[in-house]
Short mmCIF file of C-alpha atoms and ligand atoms in Angstrom, two decimals:
data_model
loop_
_atom_site.label_atom_id
_atom_site.label_comp_id
_atom_site.label_asym_id
_atom_site.label_seq_id
_atom_site.Cartn_x
_atom_site.Cartn_y
_atom_site.Cartn_z
CA UNK X 1044 76.92 85.40 105.81
CA UNK X 1045 77.72 86.57 102.13
CA UNK X 1046 77.56 83.55 99.86
CA UNK X 1047 78.33 83.25 96.15
CA UNK X 1048 74.57 82.55 95.63
CA UNK X 1049 74.22 86.28 96.50
CA UNK X 1050 76.75 87.13 93.73
CA UNK X 1051 74.74 85.36 91.20
CA UNK X 1052 71.68 87.25 92.15
CA UNK X 1053 73.92 90.41 92.06
CA UNK X 1054 74.95 89.47 88.65
CA UNK X 1055 71.39 89.12 87.36
CA UNK X 1056 70.34 92.45 88.76
CA UNK X 1057 73.61 94.11 87.17
CA UNK X 1058 72.80 92.60 83.67
CA UNK X 1059 69.19 93.65 83.79
CA UNK X 1060 70.10 97.23 84.64
CA UNK X 1061 70.33 99.21 81.28
CA UNK X 1062 74.01 100.14 81.02
CA UNK X 1063 74.01 103.92 81.50
CA UNK X 1064 77.69 104.05 82.29
CA UNK X 1065 79.61 106.26 79.78
CA UNK X 1066 82.05 104.41 77.62
CA UNK X 1067 85.73 105.42 78.57
CA UNK X 1068 86.41 108.23 75.85
CA UNK X 1069 88.91 110.59 74.96
CA UNK X 1070 88.01 112.69 78.04
CA UNK X 1071 88.98 109.90 80.42
CA UNK X 1072 91.22 110.64 83.26
CA UNK X 1073 93.65 107.82 84.08
CA UNK X 1074 95.12 107.75 87.71
CA UNK X 1075 97.90 105.49 88.87
CA UNK X 1076 98.96 105.10 92.35
CA UNK X 1077 102.65 103.88 92.92
CA UNK X 1078 102.54 100.56 94.90
CA UNK X 1079 106.08 99.36 94.87
CA UNK X 1080 107.74 98.58 98.37
CA UNK X 1081 108.62 102.29 99.02
CA UNK X 1082 105.02 103.41 98.01
CA UNK X 1083 103.39 100.69 100.30
CA UNK X 1084 105.77 101.53 103.16
CA UNK X 1085 104.74 105.28 102.89
CA UNK X 1086 101.08 104.81 102.92
CA UNK X 1087 100.08 104.27 99.25
CA UNK X 1088 97.15 101.94 100.27
CA UNK X 1089 95.20 104.46 102.14
CA UNK X 1090 95.62 106.92 99.30
CA UNK X 1091 94.43 104.51 96.65
CA UNK X 1092 91.55 103.67 98.88
CA UNK X 1093 90.75 107.40 99.31
CA UNK X 1094 90.63 107.96 95.55
CA UNK X 1095 88.57 104.82 94.65
CA UNK X 1096 85.98 106.00 97.44
CA UNK X 1097 86.02 109.49 96.34
CA UNK X 1098 85.51 108.45 92.88
CA UNK X 1099 82.64 106.03 93.71
CA UNK X 1100 80.85 108.54 95.86
CA UNK X 1101 80.82 110.94 93.11
CA UNK X 1102 79.98 108.47 90.49
CA UNK X 1103 82.84 109.25 88.28
CA UNK X 1104 82.56 106.91 85.27
CA UNK X 1105 85.26 108.61 82.98
CA UNK X 1106 87.98 107.88 85.58
CA UNK X 1107 90.03 104.80 85.60
CA UNK X 1108 92.14 104.36 88.98
CA UNK X 1109 94.83 101.82 88.88
CA UNK X 1110 98.15 100.98 90.53
CA UNK X 1111 101.58 101.00 89.04
CA UNK X 1112 105.10 99.86 90.08
CA UNK X 1113 108.18 101.67 91.06
CA UNK X 1114 108.19 105.42 89.87
CA UNK X 1115 111.67 105.61 91.05
CA UNK X 1116 111.24 108.55 93.39
CA UNK X 1117 111.47 106.73 96.81
CA UNK X 1118 111.45 109.71 99.26
CA UNK X 1119 108.54 111.24 97.47
CA UNK X 1120 106.27 108.29 97.82
CA UNK X 1121 103.29 107.96 97.86
CA UNK X 1122 103.01 109.32 94.38
CA UNK X 1123 100.07 109.85 92.14
CA UNK X 1124 100.23 110.14 88.44
CA UNK X 1125 97.09 111.96 86.96
CA UNK X 1126 96.73 111.94 83.18
CA UNK X 1127 94.21 114.36 82.05
CA UNK X 1128 93.72 116.66 78.92
CA UNK X 1129 96.77 115.04 77.23
CA UNK X 1130 99.03 116.04 80.19
CA UNK X 1131 100.67 114.07 82.99
CA UNK X 1132 100.72 115.62 86.39
CA UNK X 1133 102.89 114.14 89.15
CA UNK X 1134 101.75 114.49 92.86
CA UNK X 1135 103.98 113.51 95.70
CA UNK X 1136 104.05 112.86 99.30
CA UNK X 1137 100.31 112.29 99.14
CA UNK X 1138 97.88 111.46 101.99
CA UNK X 1139 94.31 110.30 101.81
CA UNK X 1140 93.01 113.91 102.49
CA UNK X 1141 95.38 115.39 99.66
CA UNK X 1142 93.95 112.42 97.35
CA UNK X 1143 90.34 113.42 97.95
CA UNK X 1144 91.28 117.16 97.20
CA UNK X 1145 92.81 116.01 93.88
CA UNK X 1146 89.90 114.13 92.83
CA UNK X 1147 87.34 117.00 93.71
CA UNK X 1148 89.64 119.97 92.54
CA UNK X 1149 91.64 118.62 89.65
CA UNK X 1150 89.66 115.71 88.16
CA UNK X 1151 86.09 117.14 88.88
CA UNK X 1152 86.52 121.02 88.65
CA UNK X 1153 89.74 120.95 86.52
CA UNK X 1154 91.75 122.98 88.94
CA UNK X 1155 95.19 121.52 89.26
CA UNK X 1156 96.45 121.14 92.94
CA UNK X 1157 99.59 122.96 92.38
CA UNK X 1158 100.65 122.80 95.87
CA UNK X 1159 101.21 118.93 95.81
CA UNK X 1160 102.82 118.76 92.33
CA UNK X 1161 106.39 117.58 92.10
CA UNK X 1162 108.93 120.41 91.86
CA UNK X 1163 106.71 122.73 93.58
CA UNK X 1164 107.73 121.73 97.28
CA UNK X 1165 110.48 119.27 96.68
CA UNK E 981 106.28 98.15 106.82
CA UNK E 982 103.95 98.57 109.84
CA UNK E 983 101.57 95.73 109.15
CA UNK E 984 102.19 92.16 108.01
CA UNK E 985 99.27 92.59 105.53
CA UNK E 986 101.47 95.30 103.73
CA UNK E 987 104.48 92.93 103.15
CA UNK E 988 101.77 90.23 101.77
CA UNK E 989 100.66 93.04 99.18
CA UNK E 990 104.30 93.72 98.28
CA UNK E 991 105.20 90.12 98.03
CA UNK E 992 102.28 89.36 95.90
CA UNK E 993 103.13 92.51 93.71
CA UNK E 994 106.40 90.56 92.81
CA UNK E 995 104.34 87.62 91.74
CA UNK E 996 102.22 90.00 89.49
CA UNK E 997 105.27 91.27 88.03
CA UNK E 998 106.65 87.81 87.40
CA UNK E 999 103.75 87.30 85.10
CA UNK E 1000 101.71 84.91 87.32
CA UNK E 1001 98.34 83.97 86.15
CA UNK E 1002 97.45 82.64 89.55
CA UNK E 1003 98.64 83.71 93.00
CA UNK E 1004 97.75 81.68 96.07
CA UNK E 1005 97.94 83.40 99.51
CA UNK E 1006 97.72 81.27 102.40
CA UNK E 1007 97.23 82.45 106.21
CA UNK E 1008 97.24 79.94 108.88
CA UNK E 1009 97.07 80.84 112.59
CA UNK E 1010 97.43 78.21 115.14
CA UNK E 1011 96.73 79.99 118.49
CA UNK E 1012 97.31 76.76 120.62
CA UNK E 1013 100.80 76.49 118.83
CA UNK E 1014 101.28 80.20 119.10
CA UNK E 1015 102.29 79.97 115.31
CA UNK E 1016 101.23 81.86 112.30
CA UNK E 1017 102.14 81.08 108.72
CA UNK E 1018 102.14 83.17 105.52
CA UNK E 1019 102.63 81.91 102.29
CA UNK E 1020 102.48 83.45 98.80
CA UNK E 1021 102.93 81.18 95.92
CA UNK E 1022 102.53 81.94 92.12
CA UNK E 1023 103.06 80.39 88.64
CA UNK E 1024 105.15 83.33 87.39
CA UNK E 1025 108.59 83.42 85.63
CA UNK E 1026 110.50 82.01 88.71
CA UNK E 1027 114.24 82.74 89.57
CA UNK E 1028 117.37 80.58 89.61
CA UNK E 1029 118.79 79.49 93.01
CA UNK E 1030 121.45 82.02 92.73
CA UNK E 1031 119.06 84.85 91.94
CA UNK E 1032 116.73 83.54 95.02
CA UNK E 1033 119.69 83.47 97.27
CA UNK E 1034 120.87 86.98 96.18
CA UNK E 1035 117.33 88.48 96.37
CA UNK E 1036 116.90 87.16 100.00
CA UNK E 1037 120.10 88.42 101.37
CA UNK E 1038 121.31 91.38 98.96
CA UNK E 1039 124.05 92.51 101.14
CA UNK E 1040 125.81 89.26 102.07
CA UNK E 1041 125.79 87.59 98.51
CA UNK E 1042 127.57 88.79 95.55
CA UNK E 1043 126.37 91.94 94.39
CA UNK E 1044 125.25 91.98 90.73
CA UNK E 1045 124.46 95.30 88.71
CA UNK E 1046 120.84 95.28 89.48
CA UNK E 1047 119.43 97.60 92.11
CA UNK E 1048 118.95 96.15 95.58
CA UNK E 1049 115.30 95.47 96.23
CA UNK E 1050 114.06 95.60 99.71
CA UNK E 1051 110.61 93.71 99.75
CA UNK E 1052 111.86 90.30 100.10
CA UNK E 1053 114.46 91.15 102.62
CA UNK E 1054 111.75 93.22 104.75
CA UNK E 1055 109.38 90.13 104.74
CA UNK E 1056 112.16 87.88 105.84
CA UNK E 1057 113.14 90.34 108.62
CA UNK E 1058 109.49 90.45 109.81
CA UNK E 1059 109.60 86.61 110.51
CA UNK E 1060 113.03 86.19 111.76
CA UNK E 1061 112.59 89.01 114.26
CA UNK E 1062 109.51 87.60 115.48
CA UNK E 1063 110.92 84.02 116.50
CA UNK E 1064 109.93 82.60 113.10
CA UNK E 1065 111.39 81.32 109.90
CA UNK E 1066 111.58 82.41 106.31
CA UNK E 1067 111.75 80.34 103.08
CA UNK E 1068 111.81 80.99 99.37
CA UNK E 1069 111.44 78.06 97.00
CA UNK E 1070 111.66 79.07 93.27
CA UNK E 1071 112.21 77.48 89.91
CA UNK E 1072 112.81 79.08 86.49
CA UNK E 1073 109.76 78.98 84.48
CA UNK E 1074 107.59 77.47 87.05
CA UNK E 1075 107.14 79.67 89.69
CA UNK E 1076 107.98 80.92 93.44
CA UNK E 1077 106.66 80.23 97.05
CA UNK E 1078 107.51 82.60 99.66
CA UNK E 1079 106.92 81.22 103.33
CA UNK E 1080 107.18 83.05 106.63
CA UNK E 1081 106.29 81.91 109.92
CA UNK E 1082 105.83 83.95 113.29
CA UNK E 1083 105.29 83.15 116.85
CA UNK E 1084 102.11 84.82 117.24
CA UNK E 1085 102.70 86.27 120.98
CA UNK E 1086 106.27 87.20 120.31
CA UNK E 1087 106.84 91.03 121.42
CA UNK E 1088 108.46 92.03 118.20
CA UNK E 1089 105.80 90.50 115.75
CA UNK E 1090 104.28 93.10 113.80
CA UNK E 1091 100.43 93.22 113.70
CA UNK E 1092 98.73 91.66 110.68
CA UNK E 1093 96.86 94.74 110.00
CA UNK E 1094 94.18 95.10 107.19
CA UNK E 1095 94.63 91.69 105.58
CA UNK E 1096 91.19 91.90 104.16
CA UNK E 1097 91.65 95.40 102.72
CA UNK E 1098 94.75 94.04 100.93
CA UNK E 1099 92.95 90.94 99.52
CA UNK E 1100 90.05 93.17 98.37
CA UNK E 1101 92.77 95.45 96.71
CA UNK E 1102 94.55 92.49 95.04
CA UNK E 1103 91.53 90.80 93.56
CA UNK E 1104 89.84 94.01 92.30
CA UNK E 1105 92.77 95.70 90.90
CA UNK E 1106 94.35 93.06 88.86
CA UNK E 1107 91.83 91.89 86.21
CA UNK E 1108 94.64 89.80 84.48
CA UNK E 1109 95.47 87.62 87.47
CA UNK E 1110 93.74 85.10 89.52
CA UNK E 1111 93.88 84.66 93.31
CA UNK E 1112 93.22 81.64 95.63
CA UNK E 1113 93.08 83.17 99.09
CA UNK E 1114 92.92 80.52 101.96
CA UNK E 1115 92.72 81.46 105.71
CA UNK E 1116 92.86 78.53 108.35
CA UNK E 1117 92.60 78.63 112.00
CA UNK E 1118 91.02 76.72 114.82
CA UNK E 1119 89.75 73.92 112.55
CA UNK E 1120 87.99 76.38 110.15
CA UNK E 1121 88.99 77.12 106.60
CA UNK E 1122 87.90 80.09 104.50
CA UNK E 1123 88.39 80.40 100.83
CA UNK E 1124 88.17 83.10 98.15
CA UNK E 1125 88.81 81.80 94.39
CA UNK E 1126 88.49 84.46 91.93
CA UNK E 1127 88.21 81.89 89.30
CA UNK E 1128 84.97 80.86 90.86
CA UNK E 1129 83.77 84.37 91.03
CA UNK E 1130 84.62 85.26 87.50
CA UNK E 1131 82.77 82.41 86.19
CA UNK E 1132 79.59 83.56 88.02
CA UNK E 1133 80.04 87.03 86.83
CA UNK E 1134 80.80 86.26 83.16
CA UNK E 1135 83.20 88.17 80.85
CA UNK E 1136 81.33 91.56 80.94
CA UNK E 1137 81.28 92.40 84.74
CA UNK E 1138 84.91 93.06 86.44
CA UNK E 1139 85.75 92.30 89.84
CA UNK E 1140 86.40 95.85 90.25
CA UNK E 1141 82.91 97.06 89.40
CA UNK E 1142 81.47 99.18 92.41
CA UNK E 1143 78.56 96.77 93.01
CA UNK E 1144 80.92 93.69 93.04
CA UNK E 1145 83.65 95.29 95.12
CA UNK E 1146 81.14 96.13 97.77
CA UNK E 1147 80.07 92.49 97.75
CA UNK E 1148 83.58 91.38 97.96
CA UNK E 1149 84.44 93.71 100.79
CA UNK E 1150 81.77 92.06 103.09
CA UNK E 1151 82.35 88.39 101.58
CA UNK E 1152 86.21 88.79 102.59
CA UNK E 1153 85.34 89.93 105.82
CA UNK E 1154 82.84 87.22 106.56
CA UNK E 1155 84.54 84.47 105.06
CA UNK E 1156 88.24 85.10 105.58
CA UNK E 1157 88.92 87.53 108.20
CA UNK E 1158 86.26 86.12 110.60
CA UNK E 1159 88.26 82.82 110.50
CA UNK E 1160 90.97 84.26 112.82
CA UNK E 1161 88.48 86.80 114.34
CA UNK E 1162 90.60 89.76 113.31
CA UNK E 1163 92.93 89.21 116.49
CA UNK E 1164 96.11 88.96 114.81
N1 LIG W 1119 107.67 85.89 93.04
C1 LIG W 1119 108.75 86.28 92.19
N2 LIG W 1119 108.85 85.54 90.98
C2 LIG W 1119 110.09 86.06 90.10
N3 LIG W 1119 110.93 86.96 90.67
C3 LIG W 1119 110.92 87.37 91.60
C4 LIG W 1119 109.79 87.13 92.73
N4 LIG W 1119 109.90 87.76 93.90
C5 LIG W 1119 110.95 88.47 93.77
N5 LIG W 1119 111.61 88.23 92.56
C6 LIG W 1119 112.97 88.69 92.04
O1 LIG W 1119 113.58 89.49 93.15
C7 LIG W 1119 113.81 90.80 92.82
C8 LIG W 1119 113.75 91.42 94.26
O2 LIG W 1119 112.50 91.47 94.89
P1 LIG W 1119 112.08 92.57 96.12
O3 LIG W 1119 113.00 92.16 97.11
O4 LIG W 1119 110.78 92.49 96.35
O5 LIG W 1119 112.55 93.94 95.46
P2 LIG W 1119 111.93 94.68 94.14
O6 LIG W 1119 110.43 94.11 93.77
O7 LIG W 1119 111.92 96.07 94.47
O8 LIG W 1119 112.73 94.39 93.01
C9 LIG W 1119 112.57 91.21 92.06
O9 LIG W 1119 113.10 92.39 91.37
C10 LIG W 1119 112.55 89.92 91.14
O10 LIG W 1119 113.59 89.92 90.09
S1 LIG W 1120 112.55 101.85 94.90
FE1 LIG W 1120 111.51 103.38 95.79
S2 LIG W 1120 109.94 104.11 94.87
FE2 LIG W 1120 110.83 102.38 93.73
MG1 LIG W 1121 109.21 93.62 95.22
#
């Protein structure tokens, strides 16, 4: 069974590793997932999990993923906001699959997923 | 909401918005009594009596200009439609405690769902807030206290670091979810 003893060992291991994580800089991509009542009810949790998972699998260190409150567009939830290259992109009606695609196409390769953007299909 | 765990997340988000530094989540399942209790308690800004009443029943109490929130009413409904009870205690400047009970075997009780995943999300995505999560069932108790975790990790390692997150995921499954055996 996992114990806090194990966490102590993990911490020692993490401390001894030379920190090669790049420090968040100007090129950082910030991703926010709406986690108010409407967002949660519409499936924001699996969307957030998919993004965290995809970012970790690809070892994306210059991406910060967090949650935010009500974005005010209930019927378009789950909503994901991506702040990249000084611009804000609002992705609507997200699913875990679409979320993974946004990470790969937009965040990694720089190709905005225009089909999922607000205004394109709403 | 299709899972009570999602209601717990939503109610805990209220506590975060209220500026709580500590959020306590308790889950008790008494299979012999056929009763389950979920409580979310915080030390946030709290509410006046009138406010607490209008938040709980936004359509029967005098409407104010604020927009009607659905989080608290949905949580209340989840309990009362499953043979249970709902209570909100709040004091301005002190904090809020929201408690819901359920008849476990009631046909209309929603499944608990991914409680472990919700706890993981709360503790890893909110670096400013501490969580004390307690699960009790069949004479067993499981606890996750982020204050304890933070003390071990020190200031430079966040709970959301991938390695720590992976540890916490298993810790939650083995120490919290295992208490009720995932059968809720
Ligand atoms: N734990 C809490 N502490 C302080 N205020 C709260 C708390 N929970 C709810 N409230 C108040 O009740 C309101 C309604 O909550 P809720 O039904 O969840 O809808 P919403 O969060 O969308 O506003 C909140 O906006 C807040 O003002
Ligand atoms: S009230 Fe619906 S998204 Fe905020
Ligand atoms: Mg709410």
